[in-house]
Coordinates of N, CA and C in Angstrom, one line a residue:
M1496 N -81.1 60.8 -195.2 CA -81.8 59.7 -194.6 C -81.8 58.5 -195.5
K1497 N -81.6 58.6 -196.8 CA -81.6 57.4 -197.7 C -80.3 56.6 -197.4
H1498 N -79.2 57.3 -197.0 CA -78.0 56.6 -196.7 C -78.2 55.7 -195.4
A1499 N -79.0 56.3 -194.5 CA -79.2 55.5 -193.2 C -80.1 54.3 -193.5
A1500 N -81.1 54.5 -194.4 CA -81.9 53.3 -194.8 C -81.1 52.3 -195.5
A1501 N -80.3 52.7 -196.4 CA -79.5 51.8 -197.2 C -78.5 51.0 -196.2
R1502 N -78.0 51.7 -195.3 CA -77.1 51.1 -194.3 C -77.9 50.0 -193.5
N1503 N -79.1 50.4 -193.1 CA -79.9 49.4 -192.3 C -80.1 48.1 -193.2
V1504 N -80.4 48.3 -194.4 CA -80.7 47.2 -195.3 C -79.4 46.3 -195.5
I1505 N -78.3 47.0 -195.7 CA -77.0 46.3 -195.9 C -76.7 45.5 -194.6
E1506 N -76.8 46.2 -193.4 CA -76.5 45.5 -192.2 C -77.4 44.3 -191.9
R1507 N -78.7 44.4 -192.3 CA -79.6 43.3 -192.2 C -79.2 42.2 -193.1
C1508 N -78.8 42.5 -194.3 CA -78.3 41.4 -195.2 C -77.1 40.7 -194.7
F1509 N -76.1 41.5 -194.2 CA -74.9 40.8 -193.7 C -75.2 40.1 -192.4
G1510 N -76.1 40.6 -191.6 CA -76.6 39.8 -190.4 C -77.2 38.5 -190.7
L1511 N -78.0 38.5 -191.7 CA -78.7 37.3 -192.2 C -77.6 36.3 -192.7
L1512 N -76.7 36.8 -193.5 CA -75.7 35.9 -194.1 C -74.8 35.3 -192.9
K1513 N -74.5 36.1 -191.9 CA -73.7 35.6 -190.8 C -74.5 34.6 -189.9
M1514 N -75.8 34.8 -189.8 CA -76.6 33.9 -189.0 C -76.6 32.5 -189.8
R1515 N -76.7 32.6 -191.1 CA -76.9 31.4 -191.9 C -75.6 30.6 -192.0
W1516 N -74.5 31.3 -192.3 CA -73.2 30.7 -192.6 C -72.1 31.1 -191.6
G1517 N -71.8 30.1 -190.7 CA -70.8 30.3 -189.6 C -69.5 30.7 -190.1
I1518 N -69.1 30.4 -191.3 CA -67.7 30.7 -191.8 C -67.6 32.3 -191.9
L1519 N -68.7 33.0 -192.0 CA -68.6 34.4 -192.1 C -68.6 35.2 -190.8
R1520 N -68.8 34.4 -189.7 CA -68.8 35.0 -188.4 C -67.5 35.4 -187.8
S1521 N -66.4 34.8 -188.2 CA -65.1 35.0 -187.6 C -64.1 35.5 -188.7
P1522 N -63.0 36.1 -188.3 CA -62.1 36.6 -189.3 C -61.6 35.4 -190.2
S1523 N -61.4 35.7 -191.4 CA -60.9 34.7 -192.4 C -59.4 34.8 -192.6
F1524 N -58.8 33.6 -192.6 CA -57.4 33.5 -192.8 C -57.1 32.9 -194.2
Y1525 N -58.1 32.8 -195.0 CA -58.0 32.4 -196.4 C -57.4 33.5 -197.2
P1526 N -56.7 33.1 -198.3 CA -56.3 34.2 -199.3 C -57.5 35.0 -199.8
I1527 N -57.3 36.2 -200.1 CA -58.5 37.1 -200.5 C -59.3 36.5 -201.7
R1528 N -58.6 35.9 -202.6 CA -59.3 35.3 -203.7 C -60.3 34.2 -203.3
I1529 N -59.8 33.3 -202.3 CA -60.7 32.3 -201.8 C -61.8 32.9 -200.9
H1530 N -61.4 33.9 -200.2 CA -62.4 34.6 -199.3 C -63.6 35.2 -200.2
N1531 N -63.2 35.8 -201.3 CA -64.2 36.4 -202.2 C -65.2 35.3 -202.7
R1532 N -64.6 34.1 -203.0 CA -65.4 33.0 -203.5 C -66.3 32.5 -202.5
I1533 N -65.8 32.4 -201.2 CA -66.7 32.0 -200.1 C -67.9 32.9 -200.0
I1534 N -67.7 34.2 -200.0 CA -68.8 35.1 -199.8 C -69.8 35.0 -201.0
I1535 N -69.3 34.9 -202.2 CA -70.1 34.7 -203.3 C -70.9 33.4 -203.2
A1536 N -70.3 32.4 -202.8 CA -71.0 31.1 -202.7 C -72.1 31.2 -201.7
C1537 N -71.8 31.8 -200.5 CA -72.8 32.0 -199.5 C -74.0 32.8 -200.0
C1538 N -73.7 33.8 -200.7 CA -74.8 34.7 -201.3 C -75.6 33.9 -202.3
L1539 N -74.9 33.1 -203.2 CA -75.7 32.3 -204.2 C -76.5 31.2 -203.5
L1540 N -76.0 30.6 -202.5 CA -76.8 29.6 -201.7 C -77.9 30.2 -201.0
H1541 N -77.7 31.4 -200.4 CA -78.8 32.1 -199.8 C -79.9 32.4 -200.7
N1542 N -79.5 32.9 -201.9 CA -80.6 33.3 -202.9 C -81.3 32.0 -203.4
F1543 N -80.6 30.9 -203.5 CA -81.3 29.6 -203.9 C -82.3 29.2 -202.8
I1544 N -81.8 29.3 -201.5 CA -82.7 29.0 -200.4 C -84.0 29.9 -200.4
R1545 N -83.8 31.2 -200.6 CA -84.9 32.1 -200.7 C -85.9 31.8 -201.8
R1546 N -85.3 31.3 -202.9 CA -86.2 31.0 -204.1 C -86.9 29.7 -203.9
E1547 N -86.3 28.7 -203.3 CA -86.9 27.4 -203.2 C -87.7 27.2 -201.9
M1548 N -87.5 27.9 -200.8 CA -88.2 27.7 -199.6 C -89.3 28.7 -199.4
S1549 N -90.5 28.2 -199.1 CA -91.6 29.2 -198.9 C -91.5 29.9 -197.6
F1550 N -90.8 29.2 -196.6 CA -90.7 29.8 -195.3 C -89.2 29.6 -194.9
D1551 N -88.6 30.7 -194.5 CA -87.1 30.6 -194.1 C -87.1 31.0 -192.6
P1552 N -86.9 30.1 -191.7 CA -86.9 30.4 -190.3 C -85.7 31.3 -189.9
I1553 N -84.6 31.3 -190.5 CA -83.5 32.2 -190.2 C -83.9 33.6 -190.5
E1554 N -84.5 33.8 -191.6 CA -84.9 35.2 -192.0 C -86.0 35.7 -191.0
M1555 N -86.9 34.8 -190.6 CA -87.9 35.2 -189.6 C -87.2 35.6 -188.3
D1556 N -86.2 34.8 -187.8 CA -85.5 35.1 -186.6 C -84.9 36.5 -186.7
L1557 N -84.2 36.8 -187.8 CA -83.6 38.1 -188.0 C -84.6 39.2 -188.1
G1558 N -85.8 39.0 -188.7 CA -86.8 40.0 -188.7 C -87.2 40.4 -187.3
E1559 N -87.4 39.4 -186.4 CA -87.8 39.7 -185.0 C -86.6 40.5 -184.3
Y1560 N -85.4 40.1 -184.6 CA -84.3 40.8 -184.0 C -84.2 42.2 -184.5
V1561 N -84.4 42.5 -185.7 CA -84.4 43.8 -186.3 C -85.5 44.7 -185.7
E1562 N -86.7 44.1 -185.6 CA -87.8 44.8 -185.1 C -87.6 45.3 -183.7
T1563 N -87.0 44.4 -182.9 CA -86.8 44.7 -181.4 C -85.6 45.5 -181.1
N1564 N -84.5 45.4 -182.0 CA -83.2 46.0 -181.6 C -82.8 47.1 -182.5
I1565 N -83.3 47.3 -183.7 CA -82.8 48.3 -184.6 C -84.0 49.2 -185.1
A1566 N -83.8 50.5 -185.0 CA -84.8 51.4 -185.5 C -84.7 51.5 -187.0
V1567 N -85.7 51.0 -187.7 CA -85.6 50.9 -189.2 C -86.2 52.2 -189.7
D1568 N -85.5 52.9 -190.6 CA -86.0 54.1 -191.3 C -87.0 53.7 -192.4
E1569 N -88.0 54.5 -192.6 CA -89.0 54.2 -193.6 C -88.6 54.6 -195.0
D1570 N -87.5 55.4 -195.1 CA -87.1 55.8 -196.4 C -86.4 54.6 -197.1
F1571 N -86.5 54.6 -198.4 CA -85.9 53.5 -199.1 C -85.2 54.0 -200.4
I1572 N -84.3 53.2 -201.0 CA -83.6 53.6 -202.2 C -84.4 53.0 -203.4
S1573 N -84.8 53.8 -204.3 CA -85.5 53.3 -205.5 C -84.6 53.1 -206.7
T1574 N -83.5 53.9 -206.7 CA -82.6 53.8 -207.9 C -81.2 53.9 -207.3
I1575 N -80.3 53.3 -208.1 CA -78.8 53.4 -207.8 C -78.2 53.8 -209.1
D1576 N -77.4 54.9 -209.0 CA -76.8 55.4 -210.2 C -75.5 54.6 -210.4
P1577 N -75.3 54.1 -211.6 CA -74.1 53.3 -211.9 C -72.9 54.2 -212.0
T1578 N -71.7 53.6 -211.7 CA -70.5 54.3 -211.9 C -69.5 53.4 -212.6
D1579 N -68.5 54.1 -213.1 CA -67.5 53.3 -213.9 C -66.3 53.0 -213.1
V1580 N -66.3 53.2 -211.8 CA -65.2 53.0 -210.9 C -64.6 51.6 -211.0
W1581 N -65.4 50.6 -210.9 CA -64.9 49.2 -210.9 C -64.5 48.8 -212.3
G1582 N -65.2 49.3 -213.3 CA -64.8 49.0 -214.7 C -63.5 49.6 -215.0
N1583 N -63.3 50.9 -214.6 CA -62.0 51.5 -214.8 C -60.8 50.8 -214.0
F1584 N -61.1 50.4 -212.8 CA -60.1 49.7 -212.0 C -59.8 48.4 -212.7
R1585 N -60.8 47.6 -213.2 CA -60.5 46.4 -213.9 C -59.7 46.6 -215.2
M1586 N -60.0 47.6 -215.9 CA -59.3 47.9 -217.2 C -57.8 48.3 -216.9
E1587 N -57.6 49.1 -215.8 CA -56.3 49.5 -215.5 C -55.5 48.3 -215.0
L1588 N -56.1 47.4 -214.2 CA -55.4 46.2 -213.8 C -55.0 45.3 -215.0
A1589 N -56.0 45.2 -215.9 CA -55.7 44.3 -217.1 C -54.6 44.9 -217.9
N1590 N -54.6 46.2 -218.1 CA -53.5 46.9 -218.9 C -52.2 46.7 -218.2
Q1591 N -52.2 46.9 -216.9 CA -50.9 46.7 -216.1 C -50.4 45.3 -216.2
M1592 N -51.3 44.3 -216.1 CA -50.8 42.9 -216.2 C -50.3 42.6 -217.6
F1593 N -51.0 43.2 -218.6 CA -50.6 43.0 -220.0 C -49.2 43.6 -220.2
N1594 N -49.0 44.8 -219.8 CA -47.7 45.5 -219.9 C -46.6 44.7 -219.2
E1595 N -46.9 44.2 -218.0 CA -45.9 43.4 -217.3 C -45.6 42.1 -218.1
W1596 N -46.6 41.5 -218.7 CA -46.4 40.3 -219.4 C -45.5 40.6 -220.7
Q1597 N -45.9 41.7 -221.4 CA -45.1 42.1 -222.5 C -43.6 42.3 -222.2
A1598 N -43.4 43.0 -221.0 CA -42.1 43.3 -220.6 C -41.3 42.1 -220.3
S1599 N -42.0 41.1 -219.7 CA -41.3 39.8 -219.3 C -40.9 39.1 -220.6
R1600 N -41.8 39.1 -221.6 CA -41.5 38.5 -222.9 C -40.3 39.1 -223.6
Q1601 N -40.2 40.4 -223.5 CA -39.1 41.1 -224.2 C -37.8 40.8 -223.5
N1602 N -37.9 40.7 -222.1 CA -36.7 40.3 -221.4 C -36.2 38.9 -221.7
D1603 N -37.1 38.0 -222.0 CA -36.8 36.7 -222.4 C -36.1 36.6 -223.7
D1604 N -36.4 37.5 -224.6 CA -35.8 37.5 -226.0 C -34.4 37.9 -226.0

């Protein structure tokens, strides 16, 4: 049941971001690096708006939509166990790039 609650929260977050930022509503044809930056920028601006505005009409609209259209589970996630998956991926990628760089330097000599 916790997975269902987490999914509801995540879907609500993405729904709110899509309501606020039109660029997230349609498929993106930008390179993945730019697309990642767009998503991060939208999240940062969203957090800034939440911090600075006492009343957010878009969030209120989404709340009404969720209450009428989605059954929200009462369970919630209190902790998230960290994993090393992304850290390992990043380290492997960095090592691979370094090895390729070293190989290209040796070929130049």
